[in-house]
C-alpha cells in the first residue's frame, strides 16, 4: 500500500505529442516508466494550445521557444511546481496509498511514516492488551522450578503488569472477539479513508488491536497446552503467523488496488467473529474469576476428548468453593528497570540482551520490507522470505535442546551478518542469487529472533525475569519502528539496510559469546545463583563469594521455590 510507482509531473493541459530522447510514439500514461533508470531525464510534451513543457519527477518547466519539439533544448525556460498532481506508472500497481494522496516529492516524508506509525501502534497494542495474560501469573506461582515455559509464552506473560486493572475481568474469549472485530472495522475504515490522516489513524488503531489479538491469542492457546508440548505448540502458532505473510504476498499479487487489497485482508477475521463464541473460556481465567463450576466443566470436556479421567479442581488446588481461589496468592514484589543494572556484570548482560532483541527485530523487518528492492517479482520475493521462516522455527525448537541456546543464537547471528555482506557483493543483475542469499539471512535472523525470548527468560533470576523479557520486547518494538526508515535510506545508498543489519548482527554475535549457556541449567531464583551460572560458563573453579550487595538483595527480595515467580 505504501509503494511509490514511477511518476512524472502532470502537464497543465491536454497533450498532443510526447517526446522522450529519440522516441515520439509514447503515450503520457507510459512515460512514468521511462524515467525508471534513476537519471535526471525528463519527458517533453506539446500541449494542444502549442505550449511545450518538460516534465520530470518533481517539477515541470515551460519552454519559451515553441518553434520545434526537440528533446534537447538549450533555450530559456521557466520552472513550475507540480500543482496539477502527477501521472503514475500503472504497469505494476493500479493504485496505492501513495498515488491516492500524491505522497511523493515534497510529501514523500508522509509516505515514509505509514509503516513506522503502524509499528508504533503494534508497540502500544502489545502493552495495552498484554495485561490480559495476568491470570497466568497466579498459575505459574505454583509451577515447579524445573519446568520452563516456551519463549512466546514468556513474551505474552511479560506484558502482564503494563495495563489497567479493570480490563483483565473481561476474559480471553471476549477480548479475542473484541480485537478481531476491531481488526475488521479499522481495516475497512482504512480502505474507505477519505484523506491521508484518516487513513493513518485507522491503520494505527488497526495495528493496536491486531497486536492485542496476537498477544491474547498466544495466551489463550498456552493456557490450554500442557508444559510438555507448550514449546512446539507456540512454534506452530508462530508458523501460522508466517502463513499469514504468505497470504499477504498472494493477495497483493492478485489485487493491485490498495483499498480493495485492504478490504480483502480485513475480511479474514469475519469467520472468527461469527464463530468465536463456540470456543470455551480458559480454565485458568475462570478460576481466577471465581467461576469454579464452569472451569470444572471445561476440564471434564478436555479429559473426555483426551480419553482420560478428569480431576477435581477443588481437591487439586485446595479450593475453597465459598471463597477466593485457593490460598491467598503470594504477593510478588515489583521491581523497576534499575534492577537489570544492579552491578557491572548484570548491566553488561542486559545491554547485550537488549542489543540482540534490537538486532533480531531490525533484521526481521528489514529483510521483509526490503524484499521489494531485491529485483525480480516483488510478491515472489516476499513469499519466499516468508517460507524460510517455517524451517527456521522448527530448527530452533530442535537445535536449542541439542547444542544449546547460546550456540544456536551465535550461529544464527553470524549467518545473518554473513548473508548481509554477501548481498552487497552480488551484482544487481544476478537478482536470483540476491534473493537466495536474502532467504538465508531471513532464516538466520528469524531463528535468532525466535530463540531470544526463551534465552532471556533463562538468563535472569525469578525476581526480574518478567521485567527482563518485557523490556527486551519493548526494545524490539522500537527496532521495528526504525526498520522502515532503514529501508528508506537505500535511496542514499542501496546497501544501507544490509550495512545496518549486518553490523548489528556481527556485533551481537560477538557479545553473545560472553553470555552463559543455560541448557540443562536450573533456573536462578536470586542474583547470586545467576552469577554462579556465569561463573560456571567462564570455567572458574573458585566459587563466587557473596558480596554485601548480593546478601542484602537476597535477604530482601529472594523468592523461595514454592513462591517462585514468572516462568517457573
XYZ file of C-alpha atoms in Angstrom:
568
model
C 0.000 0.000 0.000
C 2.909 2.371 0.599
C 4.906 1.734 -2.566
C 5.705 4.713 -4.796
C 5.483 3.857 -8.524
C 7.483 5.718 -11.145
C 5.885 9.071 -11.837
C 6.203 12.380 -13.642
C 4.662 15.784 -13.136
C 1.247 16.229 -14.763
C 1.141 18.892 -17.506
C -1.252 21.878 -17.198
C -3.370 20.903 -20.209
C -4.222 18.254 -22.797
C -1.213 16.692 -24.530
C -0.951 16.321 -28.313
C 2.563 14.817 -28.597
C 5.130 13.176 -26.304
C 8.908 13.016 -26.900
C 11.481 11.086 -24.865
C 15.019 11.169 -26.292
C 14.653 9.969 -29.903
C 11.214 8.392 -29.404
C 7.947 10.184 -30.026
C 5.412 7.343 -30.067
C 4.960 7.069 -26.300
C 1.731 7.875 -24.519
C 1.862 10.098 -21.461
C 0.477 7.287 -19.255
C 3.554 5.175 -20.038
C 6.024 7.990 -19.557
C 6.492 7.316 -15.856
C 8.213 4.033 -16.637
C 10.586 5.871 -18.987
C 12.207 7.562 -16.001
C 12.871 4.278 -14.159
C 16.603 4.437 -14.770
C 17.010 6.994 -12.000
C 18.792 9.515 -14.227
C 17.734 13.148 -14.355
C 15.731 12.666 -17.514
C 12.518 14.353 -18.454
C 9.662 13.928 -20.909
C 8.964 16.702 -23.416
C 5.293 17.213 -24.297
C 3.441 19.597 -26.572
C 0.013 20.726 -25.437
C -2.910 21.277 -27.733
C -2.504 25.045 -27.271
C 1.041 24.803 -28.665
C 2.966 25.155 -25.374
C 5.957 22.854 -24.844
C 6.682 21.544 -21.351
C 9.451 19.420 -19.882
C 8.059 17.042 -17.251
C 10.298 15.466 -14.613
C 9.517 13.623 -11.409
C 9.026 16.578 -9.091
C 8.901 19.643 -11.321
C 7.924 20.882 -14.765
C 9.423 23.557 -16.998
C 7.834 25.659 -19.719
C 9.958 26.407 -22.769
C 9.955 29.958 -24.036
C 10.726 28.871 -27.610
C 7.916 26.709 -29.040
C 9.071 26.623 -32.665
C 10.202 22.960 -32.551
C 9.593 19.940 -30.345
C 13.170 18.698 -29.985
C 14.154 16.707 -26.911
C 17.429 18.564 -26.475
C 16.746 22.205 -25.691
C 19.232 24.901 -24.638
C 16.970 27.910 -24.681
C 15.366 29.710 -21.802
C 12.625 28.049 -19.754
C 10.729 28.676 -16.538
C 10.258 26.060 -13.824
C 6.931 25.453 -12.057
C 5.851 23.121 -9.220
C 3.565 20.120 -9.813
C 0.363 21.826 -8.705
C -1.767 19.649 -11.032
C -0.580 16.385 -9.487
C 1.339 13.508 -11.046
C 0.989 10.781 -13.637
C 1.922 7.342 -12.227
C 3.082 4.211 -13.972
C 0.302 1.623 -13.532
C 2.034 -1.376 -15.071
C 2.587 -2.983 -11.641
C 0.190 -1.208 -9.295
C -3.157 0.223 -10.280
C -3.411 2.301 -7.132
C -1.507 2.692 -3.858
C -1.872 4.951 -0.858
C 0.989 6.991 -2.312
C -0.805 7.572 -5.609
C -4.109 8.185 -3.831
C -2.807 11.228 -1.957
C 0.284 12.122 -4.044
C 2.776 11.204 -1.303
C 5.841 11.883 -3.452
C 8.487 14.598 -3.807
C 7.957 17.193 -1.053
C 5.260 14.955 0.510
C 7.413 11.844 0.427
C 8.024 12.024 4.168
C 4.323 11.372 4.751
C 4.638 8.072 2.897
C 7.683 7.195 4.966
C 5.539 7.434 8.123
C 2.980 4.819 7.033
C 4.900 1.759 8.249
C 6.657 3.271 11.313
C 3.364 4.601 12.698
C 1.815 1.178 12.170
C 4.674 -0.390 14.142
C 4.194 2.184 16.881
C 0.600 1.047 17.092
C 1.843 -2.520 17.419
C 4.024 -1.429 20.346
C 1.156 0.284 22.172
C -1.150 -2.625 21.411
C 1.224 -5.160 22.936
C 1.435 -3.007 26.064
C -2.284 -2.263 26.264
C -3.652 -5.740 25.650
C -0.750 -7.650 27.173
C -2.260 -7.266 30.606
C -4.842 -9.885 29.729
C -2.250 -12.530 30.488
C -2.470 -11.633 34.163
C -4.090 -14.833 35.395
C -1.104 -16.840 34.172
C 0.959 -15.112 36.817
C -1.082 -16.672 39.603
C -0.949 -20.064 37.916
C 2.809 -20.002 37.457
C 3.400 -19.130 41.102
C 2.816 -22.806 41.887
C 4.635 -24.404 38.911
C 7.805 -26.355 39.846
C 11.098 -24.536 39.225
C 12.468 -27.010 36.707
C 9.615 -26.512 34.266
C 10.446 -23.784 31.744
C 7.692 -22.235 29.610
C 8.452 -21.535 25.973
C 9.634 -18.205 24.657
C 6.323 -16.986 23.228
C 4.562 -17.919 26.463
C 7.105 -15.865 28.374
C 6.655 -12.965 25.980
C 2.893 -12.877 26.464
C 3.249 -13.087 30.239
C 5.916 -10.389 30.332
C 3.375 -7.761 29.331
C 1.096 -8.601 32.271
C 1.958 -5.658 34.528
C 1.684 -2.891 31.963
C -2.045 -2.091 31.641
C -5.105 -1.011 33.557
C -6.592 -3.355 36.153
C -10.239 -3.487 35.120
C -9.641 -4.920 31.631
C -8.480 -8.273 32.961
C -12.028 -9.110 34.106
C -13.371 -9.478 30.572
C -11.866 -12.869 29.853
C -9.856 -14.277 26.947
C -12.786 -15.007 24.649
C -14.331 -11.545 24.958
C -11.006 -9.878 24.244
C -10.361 -12.123 21.248
C -13.770 -11.229 19.861
C -13.299 -7.516 20.537
C -9.848 -7.351 18.943
C -10.841 -9.412 15.901
C -13.895 -7.181 15.442
C -11.621 -4.158 15.755
C -9.313 -5.565 13.090
C -12.246 -5.853 10.704
C -13.732 -2.439 11.463
C -10.480 -0.478 11.426
C -9.319 -2.367 8.329
C -12.478 -1.391 6.459
C -12.153 2.166 7.790
C -8.625 2.381 6.376
C -9.855 1.152 2.992
C -12.554 3.836 2.805
C -10.477 6.653 4.331
C -11.290 9.982 2.703
C -7.891 11.535 3.370
C -4.370 10.637 4.422
C -4.788 11.480 8.103
C -7.922 9.371 8.467
C -6.086 6.534 6.749
C -3.157 6.823 9.162
C -5.439 6.956 12.208
C -7.356 3.864 11.075
C -4.109 1.977 10.419
C -2.748 2.991 13.834
C -5.750 1.577 15.684
C -5.713 -1.455 13.392
C -2.133 -2.127 14.496
C -3.086 -1.784 18.150
C -5.947 -4.280 18.052
C -4.015 -6.680 15.804
C -1.129 -6.694 18.277
C -3.550 -7.266 21.153
C -5.205 -10.067 19.195
C -1.817 -11.763 18.790
C -0.860 -11.390 22.466
C -4.151 -12.681 23.852
C -4.303 -15.398 21.184
C -0.962 -16.771 22.369
C -2.087 -16.661 25.981
C -5.359 -18.389 25.129
C -3.645 -21.332 23.459
C -0.884 -21.593 26.055
C -3.444 -21.857 28.861
C -4.838 -24.990 27.208
C -1.490 -26.655 26.398
C 0.439 -28.685 28.959
C 4.065 -27.943 29.773
C 5.308 -30.956 27.804
C 4.064 -29.716 24.424
C 3.948 -25.972 25.035
C 7.153 -25.173 23.123
C 6.046 -26.999 19.989
C 2.548 -25.550 20.220
C 3.893 -21.998 20.386
C 6.262 -22.605 17.490
C 3.480 -23.960 15.314
C 1.300 -20.989 16.280
C 4.066 -18.732 15.036
C 4.252 -20.662 11.787
C 0.660 -19.652 11.143
C 1.791 -16.049 11.536
C 4.176 -16.883 8.692
C 1.321 -18.405 6.681
C -0.373 -15.029 7.055
C 2.668 -13.412 5.437
C 2.372 -15.821 2.507
C -1.309 -14.954 2.095
C -0.437 -11.245 2.137
C 2.004 -11.810 -0.734
C -0.573 -13.818 -2.670
C -3.322 -11.246 -2.095
C -1.011 -8.439 -3.162
C -0.181 -10.293 -6.351
C -3.840 -10.824 -7.237
C -5.207 -7.447 -6.082
C -3.263 -4.393 -7.296
C -5.622 -1.724 -5.957
C -4.695 -0.717 -2.411
C -8.161 -0.142 -0.922
C -9.516 -3.393 -2.359
C -6.418 -5.201 -1.094
C -7.064 -3.759 2.374
C -10.686 -4.882 2.288
C -9.816 -8.443 1.258
C -7.334 -8.848 4.112
C -9.766 -7.290 6.600
C -12.424 -9.914 5.867
C -10.147 -12.715 7.104
C -11.363 -12.148 10.662
C -15.077 -12.349 9.796
C -15.421 -16.151 10.259
C -13.772 -15.904 13.670
C -16.029 -13.014 14.705
C -19.091 -15.121 13.893
C -17.802 -18.356 15.455
C -15.802 -17.035 18.414
C -18.485 -17.967 20.925
C -18.040 -21.653 20.087
C -14.637 -21.529 21.788
C -14.606 -22.146 25.555
C -13.111 -19.793 28.096
C -9.819 -20.992 29.580
C -9.993 -22.823 32.931
C -7.218 -20.664 34.407
C -9.120 -17.457 33.782
C -12.364 -18.985 35.049
C -10.603 -19.984 38.263
C -9.111 -16.522 38.690
C -12.600 -15.068 38.240
C -14.089 -17.428 40.835
C -16.208 -19.364 38.312
C -15.231 -22.797 39.606
C -18.090 -24.872 38.212
C -17.528 -23.594 34.673
C -13.810 -24.308 34.978
C -14.574 -27.851 36.153
C -16.855 -28.416 33.137
C -14.094 -27.317 30.746
C -11.593 -29.652 32.420
C -14.081 -32.507 32.138
C -14.514 -31.831 28.422
C -10.729 -31.767 27.949
C -10.424 -35.114 29.734
C -13.198 -36.577 27.584
C -11.522 -35.522 24.338
C -8.191 -36.913 25.566
C -9.893 -40.140 26.617
C -8.617 -39.942 30.153
C -10.090 -39.482 33.590
C -10.870 -35.992 34.808
C -9.736 -34.407 38.048
C -11.418 -32.399 40.770
C -10.085 -28.858 40.764
C -11.298 -28.292 44.285
C -9.018 -31.100 45.520
C -6.101 -30.393 43.170
C -5.840 -26.702 44.009
C -7.262 -26.866 47.557
C -10.090 -24.566 46.523
C -12.480 -23.075 48.982
C -15.609 -23.039 46.839
C -17.175 -20.447 49.114
C -14.211 -18.073 48.913
C -11.399 -16.953 46.687
C -9.364 -19.314 44.518
C -7.100 -21.456 46.645
C -4.939 -19.900 49.276
C -4.197 -16.221 49.314
C -1.879 -15.524 46.401
C 1.687 -14.809 47.201
C 2.487 -11.157 46.860
C 5.365 -10.751 44.441
C 7.415 -7.640 44.855
C 7.574 -5.294 41.877
C 10.934 -4.142 40.568
C 11.909 -1.284 38.339
C 14.322 -1.177 35.438
C 17.312 -0.379 37.647
C 17.334 -3.974 38.916
C 18.599 -5.020 35.482
C 21.687 -2.853 36.087
C 22.412 -3.564 39.726
C 26.101 -4.282 39.077
C 28.519 -4.012 36.133
C 28.274 -7.667 35.138
C 24.470 -7.711 35.029
C 24.374 -4.325 33.293
C 26.641 -5.676 30.551
C 24.413 -8.728 30.205
C 21.280 -6.580 29.972
C 22.752 -4.299 27.306
C 23.890 -7.332 25.318
C 20.467 -8.946 25.531
C 18.778 -5.712 24.503
C 21.126 -5.433 21.531
C 20.168 -8.958 20.440
C 16.472 -8.106 20.724
C 17.040 -4.936 18.712
C 19.069 -6.741 16.048
C 16.557 -9.562 15.699
C 13.646 -7.202 15.161
C 15.581 -4.824 12.910
C 16.795 -7.676 10.732
C 13.444 -9.459 10.638
C 11.522 -6.435 9.374
C 14.341 -5.070 7.211
C 14.581 -8.308 5.233
C 10.807 -8.369 4.753
C 10.338 -4.705 3.867
C 13.366 -4.693 1.557
C 12.060 -7.662 -0.454
C 10.549 -5.247 -2.968
C 14.043 -3.936 -3.799
C 15.772 -7.265 -4.458
C 14.837 -7.427 -8.145
C 12.546 -9.825 -9.948
C 8.959 -10.263 -8.795
C 8.303 -8.368 -5.566
C 5.476 -10.669 -4.480
C 7.510 -13.823 -5.064
C 10.354 -12.316 -3.046
C 8.084 -11.636 -0.068
C 6.574 -15.109 -0.397
C 9.983 -16.793 -0.390
C 11.243 -14.716 2.533
C 8.169 -15.854 4.430
C 8.552 -19.510 3.513
C 12.042 -19.728 5.045
C 10.617 -18.839 8.451
C 8.829 -22.199 8.626
C 12.007 -24.329 8.817
C 13.725 -21.627 10.919
C 11.350 -22.062 13.851
C 11.497 -25.838 13.652
C 15.301 -25.643 13.540
C 15.350 -23.526 16.701
C 12.958 -25.844 18.509
C 15.176 -28.873 17.847
C 18.685 -27.376 17.935
C 18.336 -25.377 21.153
C 17.899 -28.607 23.135
C 20.708 -30.376 21.266
C 23.629 -27.923 21.123
C 22.471 -25.177 23.470
C 20.789 -21.808 23.340
C 23.930 -19.684 23.067
C 25.490 -21.792 20.322
C 22.375 -21.615 18.144
C 21.999 -17.885 18.757
C 25.631 -17.101 17.873
C 25.419 -19.263 14.755
C 22.217 -17.515 13.637
C 23.575 -14.009 14.220
C 26.840 -14.668 12.388
C 24.977 -16.287 9.483
C 22.690 -13.279 9.118
C 25.695 -10.923 9.199
C 27.447 -13.014 6.551
C 24.324 -13.031 4.373
C 24.139 -9.230 4.520
C 27.770 -8.996 3.436
C 27.269 -11.420 0.553
C 24.227 -9.491 -0.713
C 26.387 -6.384 -1.034
C 28.864 -8.046 -3.418
C 26.312 -9.768 -5.655
C 25.758 -7.800 -8.897
C 22.225 -6.494 -9.181
C 21.722 -8.280 -12.487
C 22.049 -11.595 -10.635
C 18.982 -10.907 -8.530
C 18.204 -14.616 -8.151
C 21.378 -15.038 -6.098
C 20.443 -11.936 -4.135
C 17.021 -13.333 -3.278
C 18.528 -16.703 -2.304
C 21.059 -15.008 -0.029
C 18.323 -12.865 1.498
C 16.407 -16.070 2.238
C 19.430 -17.396 4.126
C 19.654 -14.154 6.082
C 15.939 -14.195 6.878
C 16.189 -17.832 8.020
C 19.062 -16.953 10.360
C 17.615 -13.757 11.791
C 14.230 -15.441 12.207
C 15.869 -18.225 14.209
C 17.664 -15.682 16.409
C 14.505 -13.646 16.867
C 12.577 -16.717 17.963
C 15.204 -18.007 20.381
C 15.886 -14.766 22.245
C 12.550 -14.934 24.096
C 13.413 -18.154 25.875
C 17.111 -17.356 26.300
C 16.358 -14.050 28.021
C 13.973 -15.738 30.450
C 16.659 -18.255 31.413
C 19.411 -15.649 31.874
C 17.696 -13.764 34.693
C 16.540 -14.772 38.174
C 12.927 -15.020 39.202
C 12.727 -11.596 40.796
C 13.312 -9.774 37.484
C 12.619 -12.408 34.824
C 9.378 -10.936 33.514
C 10.905 -7.449 33.635
C 13.857 -8.631 31.525
C 11.671 -10.244 28.861
C 9.221 -7.345 28.860
C 11.944 -4.719 28.475
C 13.524 -6.743 25.669
C 10.174 -6.901 23.923
C 9.881 -3.118 24.112
C 13.368 -2.718 22.619
C 12.425 -4.982 19.719
C 9.310 -2.892 19.087
C 11.469 0.213 18.870
C 13.614 -1.568 16.286
C 10.523 -2.443 14.258
C 9.660 1.269 14.160
C 13.149 2.148 12.891
C 13.337 -0.673 10.313
C 11.177 1.117 7.677
C 13.410 4.202 7.935
C 16.461 1.993 7.412
C 14.946 0.603 4.228
C 14.011 4.092 3.018
C 17.648 5.181 3.406
C 18.565 2.962 0.472
C 17.712 5.992 -1.662
C 21.035 7.392 -0.391
C 22.926 4.117 -0.839
C 21.199 0.877 -1.805
C 23.118 -1.221 0.741
C 22.408 0.839 3.857
C 19.862 -1.721 5.203
C 22.397 -4.534 4.786
C 25.156 -2.500 6.446
C 22.962 -1.706 9.451
C 21.660 -5.243 9.953
C 24.982 -6.940 9.167
C 26.965 -4.748 11.549
C 24.444 -5.136 14.354
C 24.220 -8.906 13.836
C 28.012 -9.346 13.886
C 28.405 -7.209 16.999
C 25.548 -9.048 18.711
C 27.097 -12.410 17.820
C 30.462 -11.431 19.320
C 28.879 -10.166 22.535
C 26.660 -13.256 22.790
C 29.824 -15.342 23.177
C 30.244 -13.708 26.596
C 26.814 -14.806 27.795
C 26.438 -18.032 29.792
C 24.898 -21.188 28.377
C 21.588 -22.091 30.015
C 20.870 -25.511 28.510
C 20.315 -28.029 31.300
C 20.805 -25.376 33.986
C 18.369 -24.818 36.814
C 16.540 -21.514 36.680
C 18.024 -18.963 39.060
C 15.891 -17.519 41.849
C 18.383 -14.899 43.078
C 21.145 -12.760 41.627
C 23.704 -14.951 43.371
C 22.515 -18.033 41.506
C 22.581 -16.077 38.241
C 26.152 -15.004 38.958
C 27.156 -18.617 39.621
C 25.730 -19.590 36.250
C 28.009 -17.077 34.564
C 30.928 -18.210 36.711
C 30.450 -21.798 35.530
C 30.377 -20.593 31.964
C 33.796 -18.980 32.411
C 35.093 -22.289 33.865
C 36.185 -20.615 37.033
C 36.848 -23.315 39.604
C 36.599 -20.940 42.516
C 33.109 -20.320 43.804
C 31.636 -16.847 43.660
C 31.766 -15.318 47.111
C 28.621 -13.439 48.089
C 29.071 -9.694 48.186
C 27.392 -7.321 50.562
C 25.033 -6.200 47.822
C 24.161 -9.794 46.962
C 23.446 -10.698 50.559
C 21.250 -7.653 51.116
C 19.423 -8.195 47.878
C 18.865 -11.858 48.627
C 17.555 -11.140 52.126
C 15.003 -8.619 50.930
C 13.969 -9.989 47.559
C 14.695 -13.690 47.210
C 11.684 -15.857 46.440
C 11.602 -19.414 47.623
C 10.876 -22.247 45.184
C 7.317 -22.535 46.440
C 6.822 -18.813 45.834
C 8.668 -18.720 42.569
C 7.506 -16.143 40.109
C 7.163 -15.878 36.396
C 8.499 -18.586 34.196
C 8.906 -21.261 36.793
